[in-house]
Amino acid sequence: MNRLERIRIRPGAKAALRSRDAGDRLGLATKEAALALLADHGARLAILSAKLAATRAKAVLLVLQGIDCSGKDGTTKAVFDHVSPTYLNVVSFKAPTATELGHDFLWRVHCALPARGAIGIFNRSHYEDVLVVRVDSLVPEAVWSRRYDAINEFERHLVNEGTVLVKCMLHLSRDEQAKRLRERLADPVKNWKFSADDLAKRAQWDAYEEAYDAMLERTSTDWAPWHVIPADHNAVRSAVVAELLAATLDGLGMEWPSLDESLRGLVVS
Ligand code: AMP
Ligand code: MG
């Protein structure tokens, strides 16, 4: 089984996060090997993203989910290092505003989707509505439990209408999160990333693990499968997301659009 097949969750399969190794290097023995793979796929993505913009073949949506410190921002920076920001559309989802709460949970998501030709990056997403919302009982169970099916139907609709979804759950271990939170507390450059809420969420570790397991089991579909990315090693995490995204874009079989017949023979004086 290749690397990308190993991280894919088959529809209906249990991810069993507790039994997965967040420190798995996925065959990338050293940091240098992971960085070399990242550089290769990063360079491919620079070209593929331009082809996507040129052809408007599809809209591409990268969904990044993961607990605090799992590297959602770091992945965005590393994977798209060589891609022109012109082609990107990054959206970070925070707790909903009063206006957003006045609508169905997918309303704000729909408004934030990339158009054809663009790559959208969701830092958190509609999946918070079956994660934090479930763990903290922000709505009754009767409401959040319906959302798995609603999300699957929503994503099926998006796929039918020309969006390609690449869903990555960044899987961090408890020990590695502790290390990173301590760094955020100790390092003045990282202080701004720390919030007391991170500790409250860490104290709910088991409940989040359960919610993530349910999400992975119920919303990995043929049309929009989940990938669980071991995230304890930053370089491995970013390299594998870049590999997955490049493979997805490559699979679209895009060619540079040729000059329109009516423009052939024109001379620039
Ligand atoms: P951060 O990603 O660290 O900036 O934090 C964003 C916060 O927004 C996290 O604590 C999320 O749990 C929270 N959040 C995002 N989406 C939702 C949602 N739909 N309902 C409640 N909280 C949310
Ligand atoms: Mg945070």
PDB file of C-alpha atoms and ligand atoms in Angstrom:
ATOM      1  CA  MET A   1       0.000   0.000   0.000  1.00  0.00           C
ATOM      2  CA  ASN A   2       1.452   3.384  -0.858  1.00  0.00           C
ATOM      3  CA  ARG A   3       1.664   6.329   1.497  1.00  0.00           C
ATOM      4  CA  LEU A   4      -1.522   8.026   0.325  1.00  0.00           C
ATOM      5  CA  GLU A   5      -3.569   4.822   0.527  1.00  0.00           C
ATOM      6  CA  ARG A   6      -2.309   4.236   4.066  1.00  0.00           C
ATOM      7  CA  ILE A   7      -3.612   7.557   5.325  1.00  0.00           C
ATOM      8  CA  ARG A   8      -6.999   7.377   3.576  1.00  0.00           C
ATOM      9  CA  ILE A   9     -10.029   6.370   5.648  1.00  0.00           C
ATOM     10  CA  ARG A  10     -12.283   4.003   3.723  1.00  0.00           C
ATOM     11  CA  PRO A  11     -15.989   4.925   3.893  1.00  0.00           C
ATOM     12  CA  GLY A  12     -17.499   3.517   7.064  1.00  0.00           C
ATOM     13  CA  ALA A  13     -14.144   2.334   8.435  1.00  0.00           C
ATOM     14  CA  LYS A  14     -13.121   3.214  11.954  1.00  0.00           C
ATOM     15  CA  ALA A  15     -10.111   5.482  12.173  1.00  0.00           C
ATOM     16  CA  ALA A  16      -9.419   4.387  15.779  1.00  0.00           C
ATOM     17  CA  LEU A  17      -7.206   7.392  16.455  1.00  0.00           C
ATOM     18  CA  ARG A  18      -5.984   6.008  19.761  1.00  0.00           C
ATOM     19  CA  SER A  19      -4.384   3.065  18.013  1.00  0.00           C
ATOM     20  CA  ARG A  20      -2.739   5.184  15.304  1.00  0.00           C
ATOM     21  CA  ASP A  21       0.769   6.525  15.667  1.00  0.00           C
ATOM     22  CA  ALA A  22       0.878  10.319  15.331  1.00  0.00           C
ATOM     23  CA  GLY A  23       4.670   9.987  15.124  1.00  0.00           C
ATOM     24  CA  ASP A  24       4.536   7.688  12.074  1.00  0.00           C
ATOM     25  CA  ARG A  25       7.088   8.937   9.532  1.00  0.00           C
ATOM     26  CA  LEU A  26       5.299   7.175   6.655  1.00  0.00           C
ATOM     27  CA  GLY A  27       8.546   5.912   5.177  1.00  0.00           C
ATOM     28  CA  LEU A  28      10.270   9.294   5.334  1.00  0.00           C
ATOM     29  CA  ALA A  29      13.184   8.193   7.482  1.00  0.00           C
ATOM     30  CA  THR A  30      14.737  11.594   8.086  1.00  0.00           C
ATOM     31  CA  LYS A  31      13.652  15.205   8.266  1.00  0.00           C
ATOM     32  CA  GLU A  32      15.809  15.842   5.177  1.00  0.00           C
ATOM     33  CA  ALA A  33      13.909  13.175   3.230  1.00  0.00           C
ATOM     34  CA  ALA A  34      10.591  14.753   4.205  1.00  0.00           C
ATOM     35  CA  LEU A  35      11.799  18.255   3.293  1.00  0.00           C
ATOM     36  CA  ALA A  36      13.046  17.008  -0.085  1.00  0.00           C
ATOM     37  CA  LEU A  37       9.640  15.479  -0.835  1.00  0.00           C
ATOM     38  CA  LEU A  38       7.946  18.685   0.302  1.00  0.00           C
ATOM     39  CA  ALA A  39      10.170  20.755  -2.018  1.00  0.00           C
ATOM     40  CA  ASP A  40       9.363  18.482  -4.986  1.00  0.00           C
ATOM     41  CA  HIS A  41       5.627  18.582  -4.455  1.00  0.00           C
ATOM     42  CA  GLY A  42       5.671  22.270  -3.549  1.00  0.00           C
ATOM     43  CA  ALA A  43       7.278  23.009  -6.928  1.00  0.00           C
ATOM     44  CA  ARG A  44       4.696  20.825  -8.679  1.00  0.00           C
ATOM     45  CA  LEU A  45       1.922  22.678  -6.869  1.00  0.00           C
ATOM     46  CA  ALA A  46       3.222  26.020  -8.139  1.00  0.00           C
ATOM     47  CA  ILE A  47       2.619  24.826 -11.716  1.00  0.00           C
ATOM     48  CA  LEU A  48      -0.548  22.859 -11.040  1.00  0.00           C
ATOM     49  CA  SER A  49      -2.199  25.801  -9.251  1.00  0.00           C
ATOM     50  CA  ALA A  50      -1.435  28.065 -12.221  1.00  0.00           C
ATOM     51  CA  LYS A  51      -2.906  25.460 -14.590  1.00  0.00           C
ATOM     52  CA  LEU A  52      -5.984  25.285 -12.399  1.00  0.00           C
ATOM     53  CA  ALA A  53      -6.392  29.055 -12.631  1.00  0.00           C
ATOM     54  CA  ALA A  54      -5.790  28.947 -16.394  1.00  0.00           C
ATOM     55  CA  THR A  55      -8.252  26.159 -17.137  1.00  0.00           C
ATOM     56  CA  ARG A  56     -10.793  26.764 -14.341  1.00  0.00           C
ATOM     57  CA  ALA A  57     -11.222  23.005 -14.505  1.00  0.00           C
ATOM     58  CA  LYS A  58     -12.457  22.719 -10.913  1.00  0.00           C
ATOM     59  CA  ALA A  59     -12.547  24.448  -7.575  1.00  0.00           C
ATOM     60  CA  VAL A  60     -10.262  22.727  -5.069  1.00  0.00           C
ATOM     61  CA  LEU A  61     -10.944  22.809  -1.350  1.00  0.00           C
ATOM     62  CA  LEU A  62      -8.345  21.697   1.195  1.00  0.00           C
ATOM     63  CA  VAL A  63      -9.982  21.133   4.578  1.00  0.00           C
ATOM     64  CA  LEU A  64      -7.561  21.175   7.519  1.00  0.00           C
ATOM     65  CA  GLN A  65      -8.916  19.911  10.811  1.00  0.00           C
ATOM     66  CA  GLY A  66      -6.974  19.147  13.976  1.00  0.00           C
ATOM     67  CA  ILE A  67      -6.698  20.090  17.608  1.00  0.00           C
ATOM     68  CA  ASP A  68      -4.755  23.118  18.824  1.00  0.00           C
ATOM     69  CA  CYS A  69      -1.042  22.930  17.877  1.00  0.00           C
ATOM     70  CA  SER A  70      -1.662  20.231  15.261  1.00  0.00           C
ATOM     71  CA  GLY A  71      -0.125  22.495  12.623  1.00  0.00           C
ATOM     72  CA  LYS A  72      -2.965  23.861  10.517  1.00  0.00           C
ATOM     73  CA  ASP A  73      -1.190  27.215  10.033  1.00  0.00           C
ATOM     74  CA  GLY A  74       2.206  25.574   9.580  1.00  0.00           C
ATOM     75  CA  THR A  75       0.843  23.228   6.918  1.00  0.00           C
ATOM     76  CA  THR A  76      -0.685  26.139   5.029  1.00  0.00           C
ATOM     77  CA  LYS A  77       2.629  28.007   5.072  1.00  0.00           C
ATOM     78  CA  ALA A  78       4.796  25.037   4.107  1.00  0.00           C
ATOM     79  CA  VAL A  79       2.626  23.416   1.430  1.00  0.00           C
ATOM     80  CA  PHE A  80       1.876  26.643  -0.433  1.00  0.00           C
ATOM     81  CA  ASP A  81       5.305  28.238  -0.054  1.00  0.00           C
ATOM     82  CA  HIS A  82       5.824  28.302  -3.830  1.00  0.00           C
ATOM     83  CA  VAL A  83       2.227  28.919  -4.868  1.00  0.00           C
ATOM     84  CA  SER A  84       1.150  32.405  -5.871  1.00  0.00           C
ATOM     85  CA  PRO A  85      -1.286  33.858  -3.279  1.00  0.00           C
ATOM     86  CA  THR A  86      -3.316  34.983  -6.293  1.00  0.00           C
ATOM     87  CA  TYR A  87      -4.567  31.439  -6.676  1.00  0.00           C
ATOM     88  CA  LEU A  88      -5.320  30.869  -2.986  1.00  0.00           C
ATOM     89  CA  ASN A  89      -8.218  31.614  -0.738  1.00  0.00           C
ATOM     90  CA  VAL A  90      -7.496  30.944   2.954  1.00  0.00           C
ATOM     91  CA  VAL A  91     -10.366  31.018   5.445  1.00  0.00           C
ATOM     92  CA  SER A  92     -10.033  30.453   9.206  1.00  0.00           C
ATOM     93  CA  PHE A  93     -13.239  29.497  10.957  1.00  0.00           C
ATOM     94  CA  LYS A  94     -13.703  30.876  14.464  1.00  0.00           C
ATOM     95  CA  ALA A  95     -16.664  30.618  16.821  1.00  0.00           C
ATOM     96  CA  PRO A  96     -19.703  31.762  14.812  1.00  0.00           C
ATOM     97  CA  THR A  97     -20.893  35.363  15.095  1.00  0.00           C
ATOM     98  CA  ALA A  98     -24.457  36.198  16.146  1.00  0.00           C
ATOM     99  CA  THR A  99     -25.323  36.725  12.482  1.00  0.00           C
ATOM    100  CA  GLU A 100     -23.865  33.354  11.494  1.00  0.00           C
ATOM    101  CA  LEU A 101     -25.700  31.637  14.338  1.00  0.00           C
ATOM    102  CA  GLY A 102     -28.924  33.022  12.914  1.00  0.00           C
ATOM    103  CA  HIS A 103     -28.470  30.793   9.860  1.00  0.00           C
ATOM    104  CA  ASP A 104     -28.024  27.061   9.302  1.00  0.00           C
ATOM    105  CA  PHE A 105     -24.487  25.858  10.101  1.00  0.00           C
ATOM    106  CA  LEU A 106     -23.474  25.516   6.453  1.00  0.00           C
ATOM    107  CA  TRP A 107     -24.412  29.065   5.476  1.00  0.00           C
ATOM    108  CA  ARG A 108     -21.080  30.648   6.370  1.00  0.00           C
ATOM    109  CA  VAL A 109     -19.266  27.725   4.795  1.00  0.00           C
ATOM    110  CA  HIS A 110     -21.052  28.054   1.480  1.00  0.00           C
ATOM    111  CA  CYS A 111     -20.140  31.745   1.319  1.00  0.00           C
ATOM    112  CA  ALA A 112     -16.476  30.953   1.923  1.00  0.00           C
ATOM    113  CA  LEU A 113     -16.005  28.300  -0.790  1.00  0.00           C
ATOM    114  CA  PRO A 114     -13.418  28.763  -3.543  1.00  0.00           C
ATOM    115  CA  ALA A 115     -14.591  29.528  -7.062  1.00  0.00           C
ATOM    116  CA  ARG A 116     -13.569  27.387 -10.008  1.00  0.00           C
ATOM    117  CA  GLY A 117      -9.901  27.976 -10.756  1.00  0.00           C
ATOM    118  CA  ALA A 118      -8.967  28.647  -7.121  1.00  0.00           C
ATOM    119  CA  ILE A 119      -7.653  26.574  -4.237  1.00  0.00           C
ATOM    120  CA  GLY A 120      -9.518  27.226  -1.005  1.00  0.00           C
ATOM    121  CA  ILE A 121      -7.892  26.341   2.300  1.00  0.00           C
ATOM    122  CA  PHE A 122     -10.167  25.901   5.297  1.00  0.00           C
ATOM    123  CA  ASN A 123      -8.362  26.257   8.625  1.00  0.00           C
ATOM    124  CA  ARG A 124     -11.092  24.530  10.660  1.00  0.00           C
ATOM    125  CA  SER A 125     -14.359  24.147   8.825  1.00  0.00           C
ATOM    126  CA  HIS A 126     -17.966  22.960   8.952  1.00  0.00           C
ATOM    127  CA  TYR A 127     -16.575  19.972  10.869  1.00  0.00           C
ATOM    128  CA  GLU A 128     -16.357  22.121  14.001  1.00  0.00           C
ATOM    129  CA  ASP A 129     -20.134  21.738  14.026  1.00  0.00           C
ATOM    130  CA  VAL A 130     -19.723  18.048  14.886  1.00  0.00           C
ATOM    131  CA  LEU A 131     -16.575  18.547  17.006  1.00  0.00           C
ATOM    132  CA  VAL A 132     -16.529  21.468  19.471  1.00  0.00           C
ATOM    133  CA  VAL A 133     -20.304  21.720  19.134  1.00  0.00           C
ATOM    134  CA  ARG A 134     -20.697  18.056  20.084  1.00  0.00           C
ATOM    135  CA  VAL A 135     -18.083  18.054  22.851  1.00  0.00           C
ATOM    136  CA  ASP A 136     -19.419  21.213  24.486  1.00  0.00           C
ATOM    137  CA  SER A 137     -23.106  20.384  23.798  1.00  0.00           C
ATOM    138  CA  LEU A 138     -23.591  23.752  22.098  1.00  0.00           C
ATOM    139  CA  VAL A 139     -26.740  22.340  20.474  1.00  0.00           C
ATOM    140  CA  PRO A 140     -28.764  19.268  21.541  1.00  0.00           C
ATOM    141  CA  GLU A 141     -27.600  15.833  20.362  1.00  0.00           C
ATOM    142  CA  ALA A 142     -30.696  15.551  18.185  1.00  0.00           C
ATOM    143  CA  VAL A 143     -29.361  18.524  16.212  1.00  0.00           C
ATOM    144  CA  TRP A 144     -25.622  17.704  15.904  1.00  0.00           C
ATOM    145  CA  SER A 145     -26.245  14.029  15.189  1.00  0.00           C
ATOM    146  CA  ARG A 146     -28.141  14.942  11.993  1.00  0.00           C
ATOM    147  CA  ARG A 147     -25.203  16.975  10.753  1.00  0.00           C
ATOM    148  CA  TYR A 148     -23.034  14.059   9.602  1.00  0.00           C
ATOM    149  CA  ASP A 149     -25.563  13.189   6.898  1.00  0.00           C
ATOM    150  CA  ALA A 150     -26.130  16.868   6.120  1.00  0.00           C
ATOM    151  CA  ILE A 151     -22.391  17.350   5.596  1.00  0.00           C
ATOM    152  CA  ASN A 152     -22.153  14.293   3.334  1.00  0.00           C
ATOM    153  CA  GLU A 153     -25.039  15.543   1.185  1.00  0.00           C
ATOM    154  CA  PHE A 154     -23.599  19.065   1.092  1.00  0.00           C
ATOM    155  CA  GLU A 155     -20.210  17.763  -0.017  1.00  0.00           C
ATOM    156  CA  ARG A 156     -21.783  15.487  -2.607  1.00  0.00           C
ATOM    157  CA  HIS A 157     -23.554  18.522  -4.025  1.00  0.00           C
ATOM    158  CA  LEU A 158     -20.281  20.465  -4.152  1.00  0.00           C
ATOM    159  CA  VAL A 159     -18.531  17.609  -5.921  1.00  0.00           C
ATOM    160  CA  ASN A 160     -21.368  17.305  -8.444  1.00  0.00           C
ATOM    161  CA  GLU A 161     -21.042  21.013  -9.152  1.00  0.00           C
ATOM    162  CA  GLY A 162     -17.288  20.939  -9.782  1.00  0.00           C
ATOM    163  CA  THR A 163     -15.457  21.139  -6.456  1.00  0.00           C
ATOM    164  CA  VAL A 164     -12.748  18.663  -5.468  1.00  0.00           C
ATOM    165  CA  LEU A 165     -12.412  18.162  -1.727  1.00  0.00           C
ATOM    166  CA  VAL A 166      -9.176  17.155  -0.045  1.00  0.00           C
ATOM    167  CA  LYS A 167      -9.857  16.532   3.642  1.00  0.00           C
ATOM    168  CA  CYS A 168      -6.928  16.226   6.064  1.00  0.00           C
ATOM    169  CA  MET A 169      -7.150  15.553   9.770  1.00  0.00           C
ATOM    170  CA  LEU A 170      -3.837  16.493  11.361  1.00  0.00           C
ATOM    171  CA  HIS A 171      -3.312  13.867  14.030  1.00  0.00           C
ATOM    172  CA  LEU A 172      -1.184  15.048  16.965  1.00  0.00           C
ATOM    173  CA  SER A 173      -0.258  13.032  20.050  1.00  0.00           C
ATOM    174  CA  ARG A 174      -1.059  14.187  23.542  1.00  0.00           C
ATOM    175  CA  ASP A 175       2.615  14.431  24.496  1.00  0.00           C
ATOM    176  CA  GLU A 176       3.516  16.461  21.441  1.00  0.00           C
ATOM    177  CA  GLN A 177       0.642  18.862  22.101  1.00  0.00           C
ATOM    178  CA  ALA A 178       1.938  19.391  25.658  1.00  0.00           C
ATOM    179  CA  LYS A 179       5.395  20.174  24.280  1.00  0.00           C
ATOM    180  CA  ARG A 180       4.022  22.674  21.774  1.00  0.00           C
ATOM    181  CA  LEU A 181       1.739  24.374  24.283  1.00  0.00           C
ATOM    182  CA  ARG A 182       4.713  24.793  26.653  1.00  0.00           C
ATOM    183  CA  GLU A 183       6.656  26.379  23.792  1.00  0.00           C
ATOM    184  CA  ARG A 184       3.804  28.783  23.150  1.00  0.00           C
ATOM    185  CA  LEU A 185       3.870  29.806  26.804  1.00  0.00           C
ATOM    186  CA  ALA A 186       7.638  30.150  26.980  1.00  0.00           C
ATOM    187  CA  ASP A 187       8.550  31.712  23.626  1.00  0.00           C
ATOM    188  CA  PRO A 188       7.683  35.451  23.300  1.00  0.00           C
ATOM    189  CA  VAL A 189       7.312  34.987  19.548  1.00  0.00           C
ATOM    190  CA  LYS A 190       4.694  32.285  20.113  1.00  0.00           C
ATOM    191  CA  ASN A 191       2.888  33.753  23.155  1.00  0.00           C
ATOM    192  CA  TRP A 192       0.162  35.247  20.963  1.00  0.00           C
ATOM    193  CA  LYS A 193      -0.862  31.790  19.816  1.00  0.00           C
ATOM    194  CA  PHE A 194      -1.571  30.597  23.343  1.00  0.00           C
ATOM    195  CA  SER A 195      -5.010  30.877  24.882  1.00  0.00           C
ATOM    196  CA  ALA A 196      -6.372  29.567  28.181  1.00  0.00           C
ATOM    197  CA  ASP A 197      -9.039  27.884  26.090  1.00  0.00           C
ATOM    198  CA  ASP A 198      -6.327  25.592  24.683  1.00  0.00           C
ATOM    199  CA  LEU A 199      -5.881  24.086  28.156  1.00  0.00           C
ATOM    200  CA  ALA A 200      -9.631  23.696  28.624  1.00  0.00           C
ATOM    201  CA  LYS A 201      -9.780  21.825  25.309  1.00  0.00           C
ATOM    202  CA  ARG A 202      -6.767  19.706  26.235  1.00  0.00           C
ATOM    203  CA  ALA A 203      -8.591  18.658  29.403  1.00  0.00           C
ATOM    204  CA  GLN A 204     -11.356  17.331  27.121  1.00  0.00           C
ATOM    205  CA  TRP A 205      -8.884  15.167  25.171  1.00  0.00           C
ATOM    206  CA  ASP A 206     -10.913  11.943  25.346  1.00  0.00           C
ATOM    207  CA  ALA A 207     -14.146  13.627  24.282  1.00  0.00           C
ATOM    208  CA  TYR A 208     -12.410  15.228  21.301  1.00  0.00           C
ATOM    209  CA  GLU A 209     -10.838  11.925  20.323  1.00  0.00           C
ATOM    210  CA  GLU A 210     -14.274  10.327  20.358  1.00  0.00           C
ATOM    211  CA  ALA A 211     -15.771  13.176  18.322  1.00  0.00           C
ATOM    212  CA  TYR A 212     -12.953  12.992  15.772  1.00  0.00           C
ATOM    213  CA  ASP A 213     -13.374   9.220  15.504  1.00  0.00           C
ATOM    214  CA  ALA A 214     -17.106   9.646  14.827  1.00  0.00           C
ATOM    215  CA  MET A 215     -16.429  12.369  12.264  1.00  0.00           C
ATOM    216  CA  LEU A 216     -13.908  10.203  10.402  1.00  0.00           C
ATOM    217  CA  GLU A 217     -16.142   7.143  10.428  1.00  0.00           C
ATOM    218  CA  ARG A 218     -19.282   8.942   9.333  1.00  0.00           C
ATOM    219  CA  THR A 219     -18.043  11.543   6.862  1.00  0.00           C
ATOM    220  CA  SER A 220     -15.322   9.776   4.907  1.00  0.00           C
ATOM    221  CA  THR A 221     -17.127   9.129   1.637  1.00  0.00           C
ATOM    222  CA  ASP A 222     -16.266   7.933  -1.841  1.00  0.00           C
ATOM    223  CA  TRP A 223     -16.684  11.480  -3.091  1.00  0.00           C
ATOM    224  CA  ALA A 224     -14.846  13.222  -0.247  1.00  0.00           C
ATOM    225  CA  PRO A 225     -12.629  10.865   1.772  1.00  0.00           C
ATOM    226  CA  TRP A 226     -10.729  11.825   4.907  1.00  0.00           C
ATOM    227  CA  HIS A 227      -6.993  11.434   5.312  1.00  0.00           C
ATOM    228  CA  VAL A 228      -5.401  11.111   8.735  1.00  0.00           C
ATOM    229  CA  ILE A 229      -1.994  12.792   8.617  1.00  0.00           C
ATOM    230  CA  PRO A 230       0.479  11.871  11.363  1.00  0.00           C
ATOM    231  CA  ALA A 231       1.369  15.335  12.655  1.00  0.00           C
ATOM    232  CA  ASP A 232       4.009  14.913  15.362  1.00  0.00           C
ATOM    233  CA  HIS A 233       6.758  15.562  12.794  1.00  0.00           C
ATOM    234  CA  ASN A 234       6.134  18.845  10.988  1.00  0.00           C
ATOM    235  CA  ALA A 235       8.148  18.030   7.883  1.00  0.00           C
ATOM    236  CA  VAL A 236       6.431  14.645   7.412  1.00  0.00           C
ATOM    237  CA  ARG A 237       3.007  16.223   7.924  1.00  0.00           C
ATOM    238  CA  SER A 238       3.579  18.986   5.373  1.00  0.00           C
ATOM    239  CA  ALA A 239       5.257  16.700   2.834  1.00  0.00           C
ATOM    240  CA  VAL A 240       2.356  14.253   2.883  1.00  0.00           C
ATOM    241  CA  VAL A 241      -0.305  16.958   2.552  1.00  0.00           C
ATOM    242  CA  ALA A 242       1.653  18.435  -0.381  1.00  0.00           C
ATOM    243  CA  GLU A 243       1.944  14.985  -1.961  1.00  0.00           C
ATOM    244  CA  LEU A 244      -1.780  14.357  -1.590  1.00  0.00           C
ATOM    245  CA  LEU A 245      -2.750  17.727  -3.004  1.00  0.00           C
ATOM    246  CA  ALA A 246      -0.326  17.487  -5.930  1.00  0.00           C
ATOM    247  CA  ALA A 247      -1.590  13.986  -6.746  1.00  0.00           C
ATOM    248  CA  THR A 248      -5.181  15.259  -6.662  1.00  0.00           C
ATOM    249  CA  LEU A 249      -4.466  18.207  -8.947  1.00  0.00           C
ATOM    250  CA  ASP A 250      -2.387  16.037 -11.246  1.00  0.00           C
ATOM    251  CA  GLY A 251      -5.324  13.653 -11.507  1.00  0.00           C
ATOM    252  CA  LEU A 252      -7.383  16.407 -13.119  1.00  0.00           C
ATOM    253  CA  GLY A 253      -5.229  15.988 -16.247  1.00  0.00           C
ATOM    254  CA  MET A 254      -5.077  19.708 -16.957  1.00  0.00           C
ATOM    255  CA  GLU A 255      -3.256  21.050 -20.026  1.00  0.00           C
ATOM    256  CA  TRP A 256      -2.321  24.672 -20.669  1.00  0.00           C
ATOM    257  CA  PRO A 257      -5.124  26.206 -22.746  1.00  0.00           C
ATOM    258  CA  SER A 258      -3.933  26.772 -26.301  1.00  0.00           C
ATOM    259  CA  LEU A 259      -4.288  30.060 -28.115  1.00  0.00           C
ATOM    260  CA  ASP A 260      -7.779  30.630 -29.439  1.00  0.00           C
ATOM    261  CA  GLU A 261      -8.140  30.062 -33.185  1.00  0.00           C
ATOM    262  CA  SER A 262      -9.256  33.681 -33.653  1.00  0.00           C
ATOM    263  CA  LEU A 263      -6.007  34.949 -32.085  1.00  0.00           C
ATOM    264  CA  ARG A 264      -3.619  32.913 -34.183  1.00  0.00           C
ATOM    265  CA  GLY A 265      -1.413  34.937 -36.502  1.00  0.00           C
ATOM    266  CA  LEU A 266      -1.870  38.163 -34.540  1.00  0.00           C
ATOM    267  CA  VAL A 267       1.290  40.221 -34.386  1.00  0.00           C
ATOM    268  CA  VAL A 268       2.302  42.485 -31.519  1.00  0.00           C
ATOM    269  CA  SER A 269       3.805  45.634 -32.988  1.00  0.00           C
TER     270      SER A 269
HETATM  271  P1  AMP B   1      -8.124  29.089  16.630  1.00  0.00           P
HETATM  272  O1  AMP B   1      -8.185  28.123  15.501  1.00  0.00           O
HETATM  273  O2  AMP B   1      -7.084  28.726  17.648  1.00  0.00           O
HETATM  274  O3  AMP B   1      -8.022  30.523  16.190  1.00  0.00           O
HETATM  275  O4  AMP B   1      -9.494  28.982  17.438  1.00  0.00           O
HETATM  276  C1  AMP B   1     -10.728  29.094  16.800  1.00  0.00           C
HETATM  277  C2  AMP B   1     -11.771  28.659  17.758  1.00  0.00           C
HETATM  278  O5  AMP B   1     -13.041  28.767  17.145  1.00  0.00           O
HETATM  279  C3  AMP B   1     -11.610  27.222  18.222  1.00  0.00           C
HETATM  280  O6  AMP B   1     -11.628  27.156  19.610  1.00  0.00           O
HETATM  281  C4  AMP B   1     -12.829  26.536  17.626  1.00  0.00           C
HETATM  282  O7  AMP B   1     -13.302  25.480  18.426  1.00  0.00           O
HETATM  283  C5  AMP B   1     -13.815  27.679  17.527  1.00  0.00           C
HETATM  284  N1  AMP B   1     -14.854  27.392  16.531  1.00  0.00           N
HETATM  285  C6  AMP B   1     -14.697  27.233  15.209  1.00  0.00           C
HETATM  286  N2  AMP B   1     -15.863  26.903  14.624  1.00  0.00           N
HETATM  287  C7  AMP B   1     -16.781  26.832  15.605  1.00  0.00           C
HETATM  288  C8  AMP B   1     -18.167  26.519  15.644  1.00  0.00           C
HETATM  289  N3  AMP B   1     -18.857  26.205  14.530  1.00  0.00           N
HETATM  290  N4  AMP B   1     -18.798  26.560  16.833  1.00  0.00           N
HETATM  291  C9  AMP B   1     -18.101  26.886  17.958  1.00  0.00           C
HETATM  292  N5  AMP B   1     -16.792  27.172  17.993  1.00  0.00           N
HETATM  293  C10 AMP B   1     -16.140  27.154  16.832  1.00  0.00           C
HETATM  294 MG    MG B   2      -5.785  28.269  19.020  1.00  0.00          MG
END
